[in-house]
Amino acid sequence: ALVINDPDFQHEDLNFLSRSQRYEQAIRKSSLMVMKLREYGIADPEEIYWFKSFVHRGRPEPLDLHLGMFLPTLLTQATPEQQDRFFMPAWNLEIIGTYAQTEMGHGTHLRGLETTATYDPATQEFILNSPTVTSIKWWPGGLGKTSNHAIVLAQLYTQGQCKGLHAFIVPIRQLGTHEPLPGITVGDIGPKFGYDEMDNGYLKMDNFRIPRENMLMKYAQVEPDGTYVKPLSDKLTYGTMVFIRSLIVGDSARSLSRACTIAIRYSAVRHQSELKPGEPEPQILDYQTQQYKLFPLLATAYAFHFVGAYIKDTYRRISGDINEGDLSELPELHALTAGLKAFTSWTANAGIEECRMACGGHGYSRCSGIPDIYVTFTPSCTYEGENTVMMLQTARFLVKSYNQVAAGQRVSGMVSYLNDLSRQRIQPQHVAARTVSVRINDPVSLVEAYKARAARLVEAAAKNLQAELNHRKSKEDAWNRTSVDLVRASEVHCHYVIVKLFTAKLSEISNAAVRAVMTELCLLYTLYGISKNAGDFMQAGILTDAQITQVNQRVKELLAIIRPNAVALVDSFDFHDTHLGSVLGRYDGNVYENMFEWAKKSPLNKTEVHESFHKHLKPMQAKL
Amino acid sequence: YFRNPVHMGFGLGSVNPDLASERQTASFSVERLTTVLDGGAEHTRVRRAVVEAIERDPVFSRENQYFQTQNERYEAAVRKAVHLQKKMHEMGWREDGPEFIYIYRALAGDVAFLLHRVFMRSISVLGSDEQVAKWIPLATKHQLIGSYAQTELGHGTYLQGLETTAVFDTTTQEFILNTPKISAMKWWPGDMGRSATHTVVFAQLYVHGKCYGVHPFIVQIRSLRDHSLCPGITAGDIGPKMNFEHIDNGYLMLQNVRIPRENMLNKFCEVQPDGTYVRRGSQKINYFTMTTLRVSLLSDEVILPLMKACTIAIRYSAVRRQSKLNPGEEEAKILDYQTQQEKLLPQLAAAYAFHFINNYLHKLFDRGYKEIQERNFSSLPELHASSSGFKAMLSQYCTAGVEICLRACGGHGYSLLSGLPSLYTKILASCIYEGENTILLLQTARFLIKCFAAASAGQPVPQSVTYLAAVKPGKCPAKNKLDFLNPDIYVEAYQHTAIRLLSSTAAKLQDLIQSGVKKHEAWNQCTVQLVQAAKAHCHYITVKNFVETVEKLENKAGIQKIMKHLCDLYALHGIFSNAGLFLHDGYISGAQMDMITASYLDLLGVIRKDAVPLVDAFDFTDKSLNSALGSYDGNVYQRLYEWAQKSPTNQQVHPAYEKYLRPLLHNKLSKL
């Protein structure tokens, strides 16, 4: 409320502003926000996060990279001397920085980055260059117009050798005039699918020199004579990636929850057609097809919420261990979060679209708010690791674990189900080609079914990979020819993990009524997943045709059971109307009146007769 | 600057060797396939001539489209629409001439007054001879600009629920039109927010207190002199949408607006001077405009966008190199990754499948249209069911397909300059307009359930559903993965699954009703399955039609062979993605499903080799793609960099710097 009612943070509906205006509004609010944070003395990261999310209503803003990447990177990778030079000026926003990693030609595949930083011992400087068009830095947020510094990732060359990627602090604009420095070409990359208020930018460097001390040297170092000193461990960088990917899982849950809130409230307000002849038009939420679109998504939003919380907790626990030097759990968590990031962002992305579609034509209007949720969320399928590549990372871990089991070792954690495989090594058949007796109303039993499916598909992928290898193919080629199977294996593994975590959560809920409704949602999530992937369960002999028919039937019964609680279940997400930004999803449900009010403000309605009438229409009619 | 590559500094103008090499290995003649798609060399020639004429004209340029505001886009669209009249006159193109269908494609839809055509079409179909004689010449000469006002704030696809009223007043021989409540406001009609002077309003007709249902009326909404709103009319633009910034989708409120009796479109229904209501022919004919619209939009609004998206994504995937497939080699084209092929190549196959099913639908409709002109309405149910089902299936699939293409282009796909976001936000509206997809599939399902009952009882059914009589339980006879490249095998599997889904749903519906559940309630309880059955039917027809089309293709220049591969891929991808449906009753066994998967993955590798030539055959010009990633020459990165610099945000130091950033940077904060 501190923010929502502050008149300084009010502005015209963003939908009616041009991109340049939106950028300007965002900058205005960010500047104000920084001043107010200081004024109120807010410094706790969690509190800053919430303050920021209310100022920008959950939208991206040009200082995101400064606050989220530039400052933290200084903290973790700068030496104490470097922190003295850069941190306080950056904290006071004399320096506004961004994090320039992605290039036009390379994204997720970091080793392919082409920007170079060549050490010149004569002057004790690094010479930065963008040697090709593809090496131009492209996409970093805040780079186009806002930042005057950037942390640039470049291939380090010293004493004639390439030492791989390292980070450098590069000034890009003149303090005072904000003009680009000589040797720097910088600008905005143009309009995108959403992110209108963000100046994602490009950066091209021509023989741009920075002092040796501008390389971030807490770990790796270049000495004055050019001698390169290696970092101790590179596993530490895993930690940051795990953390950011866990945020995306949480964001998947939140974005999907917002879309569900809008679609479910609107479906309770909209009346259409007839169910019973002669009776008034029913709420569209009473139609089975509408429930079938929305309720599984509602259940998914809850499931992802619990998964996000799990990763965050696990990360906190393990990062405690990291400081004490115990990294044993990190590889599994790293592998798991890669897959879960991909799984949840793909699912949420499709789910948001489904919600929009479920709102019919009005969902397509920007007043519904769903287009905005979608365009803001959808890039997460690509950033912080392209999803298919993420799935393949998880698959690499799964195959490794499978091979360990095959070699007689035991594996632990979420993949421990693979241990069961060793027991039936003697059988030539698929692992799960034996009937598991599944009780379709028992979540715990259903977890077993998902587990069996995961075991079957991981094994199938690992065996296919082995078969390709036996065809004398190179490792990489064999991997590529199995990659569709490998992605599938990761997906089913993640699906199993989610079902398992959701089910485990149920016993922790003390309130009986809440537990009952969560159990229904958990069953719906689980059974819907079986129904949609019936082929896997039947082919592996986990469920029979008759059981699948029962599952399909049970899903429909659950829809009817959840129907009375549907609105309450989205109200529980507790989104404020301002944050939701949707006319269709208003808490008070006064949809149509407010749509009309909203439309009247459209830029096309500024004058009653649009100027194009005088310019084009009238002359045409006169001539014809 | 494209015309002057010398100034580019990056050598734009020569084809990227990564794309050139793809074209050298084509297994078929691209030009020949293009003419197959166009339906003959003459069509190809005409199309290219139209595209060339439009693209050469600077008024029709879309060069700055991605940088324009809603107001600018609207104005440009109106300007283009007006200029188009001049252009057509100049070029000697006529509305009934062979060039006409290519104009819209050449403009890439970025033009106003599209609803003007729907306005004219509805008068032609629903109006009497006198009405046609009165209105069509005015509309043709653009003495008025028409729109088509059906959808309301509160009701869309469910037309009977519309709330606008038209009450006949015998004393003045007028209809009085009203918007009785806010949800009755007309909402969404294109061209109505700012441009239209007239519109066809759909309203509940009341005569002597009796309601006769929804009928169409011609209503003038703006002055022909100064374009101001007519008395009793409130109208305006409904505000920004996900796309269609160039169209002024509008709202309309009517308060005691009086129109003469002759303004009700009365070819099929008429109110006589004394208030007597007369009907000629089926009332369903009122919806026939909508039915034909659904089919006519498929090509330009649904299939072409998927073809464009495939073109952009596949060319880009042949240019983008990322990571290494073999150590020591250069980075691999991302199109060589199996996961990338699995995303894109099924979309490519679907684009071809849908092109051919569209031809099929057009033949069906041309025949039906002739019959209806002769007042034979017997084919209406089949036409309605086909237009509904295929519109739903194609729009849903193509929308998903375009999004897959977008996401397959990594980060650059999200730039508007890739062309993909606007293709996506535009095509996804097609899932809703002209009938929401779920409702449409249920209408198809209703038709199928009726036909199934008739077929089971040995009665005659329309030609497209005769297969329903052929219920024969059995197992798929395939023995190895190569058997699944035999069209007889997979067509049979699709047919079997379609029949199974329909018959099991029909049986469940019957059971529920016999156990005492009311009919409408039973229907609602089966709707999820009914939707699935309707989709399976359309899927089956699409596969079957693809197979039949391939059989008829000339066996020259490698065309038939590559089309056979695509057909196989389309069919097997459908089974692979819906494995549960095919496994369900054991028609396909688990072992056979593994064979299908193997065959399917093999095909990806086969089609990979021809992927670029297959999208080249769609024959889109660079201007019509308007994509920095998808141009013919493959100079992706140079173009992206050049285009970005044109962004208005790069014109100068942004004003936000002086206003907000400077004070911030100059550390007014430290005092706090």
mmCIF file with all atom_site columns, N, CA and C in Angstrom, chain B residues 531-548:
data_model
loop_
_atom_site.group_PDB
_atom_site.id
_atom_site.type_symbol
_atom_site.label_atom_id
_atom_site.label_alt_id
_atom_site.label_comp_id
_atom_site.label_asym_id
_atom_site.label_entity_id
_atom_site.label_seq_id
_atom_site.pdbx_PDB_ins_code
_atom_site.Cartn_x
_atom_site.Cartn_y
_atom_site.Cartn_z
_atom_site.occupancy
_atom_site.B_iso_or_equiv
_atom_site.pdbx_formal_charge
_atom_site.auth_seq_id
_atom_site.auth_comp_id
_atom_site.auth_asym_id
_atom_site.auth_atom_id
_atom_site.pdbx_PDB_model_num
ATOM 1  N N  . VAL B 1 531 ? -15.198 -33.145 -28.380 1.00 0.00 ? 531 VAL B N  1
ATOM 2  C CA . VAL B 1 531 ? -14.194 -32.293 -29.012 1.00 0.00 ? 531 VAL B CA 1
ATOM 3  C C  . VAL B 1 531 ? -13.076 -33.157 -29.591 1.00 0.00 ? 531 VAL B C  1
ATOM 4  N N  . GLN B 1 532 ? -12.659 -34.147 -28.800 1.00 0.00 ? 532 GLN B N  1
ATOM 5  C CA . GLN B 1 532 ? -11.591 -35.034 -29.243 1.00 0.00 ? 532 GLN B CA 1
ATOM 6  C C  . GLN B 1 532 ? -12.008 -35.817 -30.499 1.00 0.00 ? 532 GLN B C  1
ATOM 7  N N  . ALA B 1 533 ? -13.254 -36.269 -30.509 1.00 0.00 ? 533 ALA B N  1
ATOM 8  C CA . ALA B 1 533 ? -13.742 -37.030 -31.661 1.00 0.00 ? 533 ALA B CA 1
ATOM 9  C C  . ALA B 1 533 ? -13.786 -36.161 -32.908 1.00 0.00 ? 533 ALA B C  1
ATOM 10 N N  . ALA B 1 534 ? -14.225 -34.916 -32.752 1.00 0.00 ? 534 ALA B N  1
ATOM 11 C CA . ALA B 1 534 ? -14.302 -34.020 -33.914 1.00 0.00 ? 534 ALA B CA 1
ATOM 12 C C  . ALA B 1 534 ? -12.910 -33.749 -34.472 1.00 0.00 ? 534 ALA B C  1
ATOM 13 N N  . LYS B 1 535 ? -11.946 -33.555 -33.573 1.00 0.00 ? 535 LYS B N  1
ATOM 14 C CA . LYS B 1 535 ? -10.571 -33.327 -34.035 1.00 0.00 ? 535 LYS B CA 1
ATOM 15 C C  . LYS B 1 535 ? -10.047 -34.546 -34.786 1.00 0.00 ? 535 LYS B C  1
ATOM 16 N N  . ALA B 1 536 ? -10.324 -35.724 -34.214 1.00 0.00 ? 536 ALA B N  1
ATOM 17 C CA . ALA B 1 536 ? -9.822  -36.953 -34.840 1.00 0.00 ? 536 ALA B CA 1
ATOM 18 C C  . ALA B 1 536 ? -10.393 -37.112 -36.244 1.00 0.00 ? 536 ALA B C  1
ATOM 19 N N  . HIS B 1 537 ? -11.652 -36.732 -36.414 1.00 0.00 ? 537 HIS B N  1
ATOM 20 C CA . HIS B 1 537 ? -12.271 -36.800 -37.743 1.00 0.00 ? 537 HIS B CA 1
ATOM 21 C C  . HIS B 1 537 ? -11.518 -35.889 -38.716 1.00 0.00 ? 537 HIS B C  1
ATOM 22 N N  . CYS B 1 538 ? -11.310 -34.642 -38.325 1.00 0.00 ? 538 CYS B N  1
ATOM 23 C CA . CYS B 1 538 ? -10.647 -33.691 -39.216 1.00 0.00 ? 538 CYS B CA 1
ATOM 24 C C  . CYS B 1 538 ? -9.210  -34.127 -39.516 1.00 0.00 ? 538 CYS B C  1
ATOM 25 N N  . HIS B 1 539 ? -8.564  -34.659 -38.496 1.00 0.00 ? 539 HIS B N  1
ATOM 26 C CA . HIS B 1 539 ? -7.193  -35.136 -38.670 1.00 0.00 ? 539 HIS B CA 1
ATOM 27 C C  . HIS B 1 539 ? -7.156  -36.260 -39.716 1.00 0.00 ? 539 HIS B C  1
ATOM 28 N N  . TYR B 1 540 ? -8.088  -37.172 -39.575 1.00 0.00 ? 540 TYR B N  1
ATOM 29 C CA . TYR B 1 540 ? -8.174  -38.298 -40.516 1.00 0.00 ? 540 TYR B CA 1
ATOM 30 C C  . TYR B 1 540 ? -8.390  -37.802 -41.947 1.00 0.00 ? 540 TYR B C  1
ATOM 31 N N  . ILE B 1 541 ? -9.336  -36.892 -42.118 1.00 0.00 ? 541 ILE B N  1
ATOM 32 C CA . ILE B 1 541 ? -9.621  -36.390 -43.471 1.00 0.00 ? 541 ILE B CA 1
ATOM 33 C C  . ILE B 1 541 ? -8.381  -35.685 -44.049 1.00 0.00 ? 541 ILE B C  1
ATOM 34 N N  . THR B 1 542 ? -7.670  -34.975 -43.198 1.00 0.00 ? 542 THR B N  1
ATOM 35 C CA . THR B 1 542 ? -6.488  -34.245 -43.664 1.00 0.00 ? 542 THR B CA 1
ATOM 36 C C  . THR B 1 542 ? -5.397  -35.219 -44.140 1.00 0.00 ? 542 THR B C  1
ATOM 37 N N  . VAL B 1 543 ? -5.183  -36.273 -43.362 1.00 0.00 ? 543 VAL B N  1
ATOM 38 C CA . VAL B 1 543 ? -4.181  -37.276 -43.754 1.00 0.00 ? 543 VAL B CA 1
ATOM 39 C C  . VAL B 1 543 ? -4.599  -37.952 -45.060 1.00 0.00 ? 543 VAL B C  1
ATOM 40 N N  . LYS B 1 544 ? -5.853  -38.331 -45.111 1.00 0.00 ? 544 LYS B N  1
ATOM 41 C CA . LYS B 1 544 ? -6.355  -39.048 -46.281 1.00 0.00 ? 544 LYS B CA 1
ATOM 42 C C  . LYS B 1 544 ? -6.245  -38.167 -47.528 1.00 0.00 ? 544 LYS B C  1
ATOM 43 N N  . ASN B 1 545 ? -6.599  -36.903 -47.357 1.00 0.00 ? 545 ASN B N  1
ATOM 44 C CA . ASN B 1 545 ? -6.533  -35.985 -48.485 1.00 0.00 ? 545 ASN B CA 1
ATOM 45 C C  . ASN B 1 545 ? -5.089  -35.755 -48.946 1.00 0.00 ? 545 ASN B C  1
ATOM 46 N N  . PHE B 1 546 ? -4.169  -35.708 -47.989 1.00 0.00 ? 546 PHE B N  1
ATOM 47 C CA . PHE B 1 546 ? -2.755  -35.535 -48.333 1.00 0.00 ? 546 PHE B CA 1
ATOM 48 C C  . PHE B 1 546 ? -2.302  -36.741 -49.174 1.00 0.00 ? 546 PHE B C  1
ATOM 49 N N  . VAL B 1 547 ? -2.653  -37.939 -48.704 1.00 0.00 ? 547 VAL B N  1
ATOM 50 C CA . VAL B 1 547 ? -2.279  -39.152 -49.440 1.00 0.00 ? 547 VAL B CA 1
ATOM 51 C C  . VAL B 1 547 ? -2.842  -39.120 -50.856 1.00 0.00 ? 547 VAL B C  1
ATOM 52 N N  . GLU B 1 548 ? -4.120  -38.778 -50.979 1.00 0.00 ? 548 GLU B N  1
ATOM 53 C CA . GLU B 1 548 ? -4.747  -38.763 -52.306 1.00 0.00 ? 548 GLU B CA 1
ATOM 54 C C  . GLU B 1 548 ? -4.124  -37.702 -53.202 1.00 0.00 ? 548 GLU B C  1
#
